[in-house]
Amino acid sequence: MSRPPFRVAPLDAGHDRAVFDSGSAPLDRYFREQVTQDIRRRVAACFVALTKERRIAGFYTLASASLLLADLPASLGKKLPRYPTVPAVRLGRLAVDQMFKGQGLGGALLADALDRAARSEIAAYAMLVDAKDESAAAFYWHHGFISLPDSPLTLFLPLATVLTSR
Ligand SMILES: CC(C)(COP(=O)(O)OP(=O)(O)OC[C@H]1O[C@@H](n2cnc3c(N)ncnc32)[C@H](O)[C@@H]1OP(=O)(O)O)[C@@H](O)C(=O)NCCC(=O)NCCS
């Protein structure tokens, strides 16, 4: 992973979420107050990047999702079976603590999430993300994600491209 070295692990009760500060109040509130409930209810899985001292430097969440075939660009949709939806993995949230921004950790966490989704035994066509604004969308465009034609802040990346680029 990036420098300084981080290790990625599933969030557990021993990790201290209280000091995490991404600079985005809704994201921090979600991480402090809601994520463990979502994990318990099996509506999200959460992975954290930890420093050597076990401080949380970043996190992301993943969950199953689906994409309407009709929402995909026609050039891609016509190559898929004529089911109404295709399976996807939603990257629900991704955030890096302000102290660790700009060091490659966000990109490394995104790569880790893509790798995890692409390696899963449960098939999914793409990773899906709802960007909260244009600046967040720009982060995903930078990493190859494609906007849905009628909903530019919803972006996807076919997971086959992740496997072929390894
Ligand atoms: C967006 C965020 C996760 C980026 O994390 P980061 O660790 O600072 O990003 P990195 O250092 O890994 O940057 C990786 C690459 O993305 C680029 N990048 C980072 N933020 C970007 C943005 N908003 N738009 C375009 N490119 C961006 C970097 O320039 C870098 O490019 P390079 O690999 O060519 O050098 C972080 O700023 C954050 O937590 N923001 C608040 C929450 C948020 O917006 N989450 C994402 C959407 S829900």
PDB file of C-alpha atoms in Angstrom, residues 15-165:
ATOM      1  CA  HIS A  15     -10.677   0.439  16.559  1.00  0.00           C
ATOM      2  CA  ASP A  16     -11.130   3.987  17.870  1.00  0.00           C
ATOM      3  CA  ARG A  17     -13.548   5.827  15.560  1.00  0.00           C
ATOM      4  CA  ALA A  18     -13.972   8.849  17.843  1.00  0.00           C
ATOM      5  CA  VAL A  19     -10.939  10.792  16.604  1.00  0.00           C
ATOM      6  CA  PHE A  20     -11.516  10.209  12.880  1.00  0.00           C
ATOM      7  CA  ASP A  21     -11.822  13.541  11.065  1.00  0.00           C
ATOM      8  CA  SER A  22     -12.251  13.580   7.273  1.00  0.00           C
ATOM      9  CA  GLY A  23     -13.405  17.209   7.221  1.00  0.00           C
ATOM     10  CA  SER A  24     -16.857  16.089   6.048  1.00  0.00           C
ATOM     11  CA  ALA A  25     -19.275  16.227   8.997  1.00  0.00           C
ATOM     12  CA  PRO A  26     -21.898  13.850   7.478  1.00  0.00           C
ATOM     13  CA  LEU A  27     -19.240  11.235   6.671  1.00  0.00           C
ATOM     14  CA  ASP A  28     -17.671  11.493  10.138  1.00  0.00           C
ATOM     15  CA  ARG A  29     -21.082  11.291  11.819  1.00  0.00           C
ATOM     16  CA  TYR A  30     -21.957   8.211   9.782  1.00  0.00           C
ATOM     17  CA  PHE A  31     -18.648   6.571  10.740  1.00  0.00           C
ATOM     18  CA  ARG A  32     -19.016   7.431  14.452  1.00  0.00           C
ATOM     19  CA  GLU A  33     -22.712   6.786  14.923  1.00  0.00           C
ATOM     20  CA  GLN A  34     -24.147   4.487  12.258  1.00  0.00           C
ATOM     21  CA  VAL A  35     -21.656   2.219  10.601  1.00  0.00           C
ATOM     22  CA  THR A  36     -21.574  -0.469  13.310  1.00  0.00           C
ATOM     23  CA  GLN A  37     -25.375  -0.724  13.168  1.00  0.00           C
ATOM     24  CA  ASP A  38     -25.199  -1.115   9.353  1.00  0.00           C
ATOM     25  CA  ILE A  39     -22.594  -3.874   9.777  1.00  0.00           C
ATOM     26  CA  ARG A  40     -24.751  -5.664  12.365  1.00  0.00           C
ATOM     27  CA  ARG A  41     -27.763  -5.502  10.061  1.00  0.00           C
ATOM     28  CA  ARG A  42     -25.660  -6.730   7.126  1.00  0.00           C
ATOM     29  CA  VAL A  43     -26.454  -3.699   4.977  1.00  0.00           C
ATOM     30  CA  ALA A  44     -22.779  -2.654   4.732  1.00  0.00           C
ATOM     31  CA  ALA A  45     -19.279  -3.986   5.306  1.00  0.00           C
ATOM     32  CA  CYS A  46     -16.626  -1.542   6.480  1.00  0.00           C
ATOM     33  CA  PHE A  47     -12.860  -1.689   6.005  1.00  0.00           C
ATOM     34  CA  VAL A  48     -10.353   0.638   7.647  1.00  0.00           C
ATOM     35  CA  ALA A  49      -6.775   1.652   6.839  1.00  0.00           C
ATOM     36  CA  LEU A  50      -4.713   1.460  10.018  1.00  0.00           C
ATOM     37  CA  THR A  51      -1.368   2.993  10.871  1.00  0.00           C
ATOM     38  CA  LYS A  52       1.292   1.026  12.770  1.00  0.00           C
ATOM     39  CA  GLU A  53      -0.184   2.527  15.949  1.00  0.00           C
ATOM     40  CA  ARG A  54      -3.660   1.214  14.934  1.00  0.00           C
ATOM     41  CA  ARG A  55      -4.978   4.708  14.282  1.00  0.00           C
ATOM     42  CA  ILE A  56      -7.721   4.811  11.627  1.00  0.00           C
ATOM     43  CA  ALA A  57      -6.431   6.816   8.652  1.00  0.00           C
ATOM     44  CA  GLY A  58      -9.311   6.051   6.267  1.00  0.00           C
ATOM     45  CA  PHE A  59     -12.295   3.805   5.690  1.00  0.00           C
ATOM     46  CA  TYR A  60     -14.685   2.577   3.043  1.00  0.00           C
ATOM     47  CA  THR A  61     -17.948   0.652   2.988  1.00  0.00           C
ATOM     48  CA  LEU A  62     -19.206  -1.926   0.484  1.00  0.00           C
ATOM     49  CA  ALA A  63     -22.635  -3.440  -0.096  1.00  0.00           C
ATOM     50  CA  SER A  64     -24.500  -5.364  -2.766  1.00  0.00           C
ATOM     51  CA  ALA A  65     -26.398  -3.291  -5.303  1.00  0.00           C
ATOM     52  CA  SER A  66     -27.851  -3.462  -8.756  1.00  0.00           C
ATOM     53  CA  LEU A  67     -27.739  -1.291 -11.835  1.00  0.00           C
ATOM     54  CA  LEU A  68     -30.613  -0.841 -14.256  1.00  0.00           C
ATOM     55  CA  LEU A  69     -29.459  -2.031 -17.647  1.00  0.00           C
ATOM     56  CA  ALA A  70     -31.321   0.880 -19.232  1.00  0.00           C
ATOM     57  CA  ASP A  71     -29.220   3.367 -17.207  1.00  0.00           C
ATOM     58  CA  LEU A  72     -25.899   2.167 -18.650  1.00  0.00           C
ATOM     59  CA  PRO A  73     -24.394   3.774 -21.759  1.00  0.00           C
ATOM     60  CA  ALA A  74     -25.983   1.972 -24.737  1.00  0.00           C
ATOM     61  CA  SER A  75     -22.583   0.790 -26.017  1.00  0.00           C
ATOM     62  CA  LEU A  76     -22.041  -1.231 -22.812  1.00  0.00           C
ATOM     63  CA  GLY A  77     -25.668  -2.219 -22.166  1.00  0.00           C
ATOM     64  CA  LYS A  78     -25.996  -3.945 -25.529  1.00  0.00           C
ATOM     65  CA  LYS A  79     -23.151  -6.330 -24.616  1.00  0.00           C
ATOM     66  CA  LEU A  80     -24.992  -7.574 -21.509  1.00  0.00           C
ATOM     67  CA  PRO A  81     -27.839 -10.080 -21.150  1.00  0.00           C
ATOM     68  CA  ARG A  82     -31.324  -8.616 -21.483  1.00  0.00           C
ATOM     69  CA  TYR A  83     -32.128  -8.737 -17.760  1.00  0.00           C
ATOM     70  CA  PRO A  84     -33.634  -5.542 -16.320  1.00  0.00           C
ATOM     71  CA  THR A  85     -30.695  -5.167 -13.878  1.00  0.00           C
ATOM     72  CA  VAL A  86     -27.081  -6.219 -13.583  1.00  0.00           C
ATOM     73  CA  PRO A  87     -25.412  -6.997 -10.236  1.00  0.00           C
ATOM     74  CA  ALA A  88     -23.074  -4.409  -8.728  1.00  0.00           C
ATOM     75  CA  VAL A  89     -21.109  -3.613  -5.576  1.00  0.00           C
ATOM     76  CA  ARG A  90     -21.781  -0.210  -4.056  1.00  0.00           C
ATOM     77  CA  LEU A  91     -18.903   1.754  -2.578  1.00  0.00           C
ATOM     78  CA  GLY A  92     -21.147   3.509  -0.076  1.00  0.00           C
ATOM     79  CA  ARG A  93     -18.596   5.751   1.581  1.00  0.00           C
ATOM     80  CA  LEU A  94     -14.894   6.427   1.257  1.00  0.00           C
ATOM     81  CA  ALA A  95     -13.003   8.909   3.396  1.00  0.00           C
ATOM     82  CA  VAL A  96      -9.467   9.703   4.480  1.00  0.00           C
ATOM     83  CA  ASP A  97      -8.580  11.510   7.729  1.00  0.00           C
ATOM     84  CA  GLN A  98      -7.376  15.055   6.988  1.00  0.00           C
ATOM     85  CA  MET A  99      -4.002  14.260   8.539  1.00  0.00           C
ATOM     86  CA  PHE A 100      -3.392  11.586   5.894  1.00  0.00           C
ATOM     87  CA  LYS A 101      -4.835  13.245   2.777  1.00  0.00           C
ATOM     88  CA  GLY A 102      -2.767  13.744  -0.354  1.00  0.00           C
ATOM     89  CA  GLN A 103      -0.468  10.783   0.363  1.00  0.00           C
ATOM     90  CA  GLY A 104      -2.105   8.285  -1.965  1.00  0.00           C
ATOM     91  CA  LEU A 105      -4.276   6.672   0.698  1.00  0.00           C
ATOM     92  CA  GLY A 106      -7.640   7.498  -0.948  1.00  0.00           C
ATOM     93  CA  GLY A 107      -6.438   5.962  -4.219  1.00  0.00           C
ATOM     94  CA  ALA A 108      -5.025   2.938  -2.379  1.00  0.00           C
ATOM     95  CA  LEU A 109      -8.310   2.396  -0.507  1.00  0.00           C
ATOM     96  CA  LEU A 110     -10.243   2.635  -3.767  1.00  0.00           C
ATOM     97  CA  ALA A 111      -7.883   0.069  -5.344  1.00  0.00           C
ATOM     98  CA  ASP A 112      -8.348  -2.181  -2.303  1.00  0.00           C
ATOM     99  CA  ALA A 113     -12.158  -1.925  -2.584  1.00  0.00           C
ATOM    100  CA  LEU A 114     -12.068  -2.700  -6.327  1.00  0.00           C
ATOM    101  CA  ASP A 115      -9.752  -5.619  -5.760  1.00  0.00           C
ATOM    102  CA  ARG A 116     -11.977  -7.007  -2.994  1.00  0.00           C
ATOM    103  CA  ALA A 117     -15.082  -6.720  -5.205  1.00  0.00           C
ATOM    104  CA  ALA A 118     -13.337  -8.206  -8.255  1.00  0.00           C
ATOM    105  CA  ARG A 119     -11.985 -11.162  -6.246  1.00  0.00           C
ATOM    106  CA  SER A 120     -15.337 -12.017  -4.664  1.00  0.00           C
ATOM    107  CA  GLU A 121     -16.884 -15.375  -5.528  1.00  0.00           C
ATOM    108  CA  ILE A 122     -20.222 -13.570  -5.861  1.00  0.00           C
ATOM    109  CA  ALA A 123     -20.338 -12.076  -9.330  1.00  0.00           C
ATOM    110  CA  ALA A 124     -20.860  -8.367  -9.879  1.00  0.00           C
ATOM    111  CA  TYR A 125     -20.627  -6.509 -13.169  1.00  0.00           C
ATOM    112  CA  ALA A 126     -19.412  -3.194 -11.781  1.00  0.00           C
ATOM    113  CA  MET A 127     -18.542  -1.076  -8.783  1.00  0.00           C
ATOM    114  CA  LEU A 128     -21.102   1.668  -8.282  1.00  0.00           C
ATOM    115  CA  VAL A 129     -20.711   4.925  -6.379  1.00  0.00           C
ATOM    116  CA  ASP A 130     -22.934   7.928  -5.692  1.00  0.00           C
ATOM    117  CA  ALA A 131     -20.588  10.911  -5.503  1.00  0.00           C
ATOM    118  CA  LYS A 132     -21.773  13.566  -3.071  1.00  0.00           C
ATOM    119  CA  ASP A 133     -20.672  16.429  -5.344  1.00  0.00           C
ATOM    120  CA  GLU A 134     -18.627  17.309  -8.453  1.00  0.00           C
ATOM    121  CA  SER A 135     -15.349  17.298  -6.544  1.00  0.00           C
ATOM    122  CA  ALA A 136     -15.949  13.759  -5.265  1.00  0.00           C
ATOM    123  CA  ALA A 137     -17.020  12.712  -8.792  1.00  0.00           C
ATOM    124  CA  ALA A 138     -13.716  14.139 -10.111  1.00  0.00           C
ATOM    125  CA  PHE A 139     -11.830  11.780  -7.783  1.00  0.00           C
ATOM    126  CA  TYR A 140     -13.656   8.818  -9.340  1.00  0.00           C
ATOM    127  CA  TRP A 141     -13.292  10.097 -12.931  1.00  0.00           C
ATOM    128  CA  HIS A 142      -9.579  10.393 -12.225  1.00  0.00           C
ATOM    129  CA  HIS A 143      -9.592   6.667 -11.401  1.00  0.00           C
ATOM    130  CA  GLY A 144     -11.441   5.615 -14.560  1.00  0.00           C
ATOM    131  CA  PHE A 145     -15.045   5.581 -13.338  1.00  0.00           C
ATOM    132  CA  ILE A 146     -17.759   6.442 -15.886  1.00  0.00           C
ATOM    133  CA  SER A 147     -20.829   8.590 -15.124  1.00  0.00           C
ATOM    134  CA  LEU A 148     -24.271   7.218 -15.914  1.00  0.00           C
ATOM    135  CA  PRO A 149     -25.469   9.232 -18.931  1.00  0.00           C
ATOM    136  CA  ASP A 150     -28.600  10.604 -17.193  1.00  0.00           C
ATOM    137  CA  SER A 151     -27.134  10.874 -13.687  1.00  0.00           C
ATOM    138  CA  PRO A 152     -23.534  12.116 -13.795  1.00  0.00           C
ATOM    139  CA  LEU A 153     -22.940  11.902 -10.024  1.00  0.00           C
ATOM    140  CA  THR A 154     -23.637   8.166 -10.146  1.00  0.00           C
ATOM    141  CA  LEU A 155     -20.523   6.479 -11.462  1.00  0.00           C
ATOM    142  CA  PHE A 156     -19.519   2.921 -12.208  1.00  0.00           C
ATOM    143  CA  LEU A 157     -16.463   0.921 -13.182  1.00  0.00           C
ATOM    144  CA  PRO A 158     -16.833  -2.529 -14.809  1.00  0.00           C
ATOM    145  CA  LEU A 159     -14.954  -4.980 -12.586  1.00  0.00           C
ATOM    146  CA  ALA A 160     -13.629  -6.904 -15.599  1.00  0.00           C
ATOM    147  CA  THR A 161     -11.381  -3.894 -16.276  1.00  0.00           C
ATOM    148  CA  VAL A 162      -9.925  -4.272 -12.762  1.00  0.00           C
ATOM    149  CA  LEU A 163      -9.058  -7.922 -13.372  1.00  0.00           C
ATOM    150  CA  THR A 164      -7.503  -7.273 -16.776  1.00  0.00           C
ATOM    151  CA  SER A 165      -5.376  -4.388 -15.461  1.00  0.00           C
TER     152      SER A 165
END
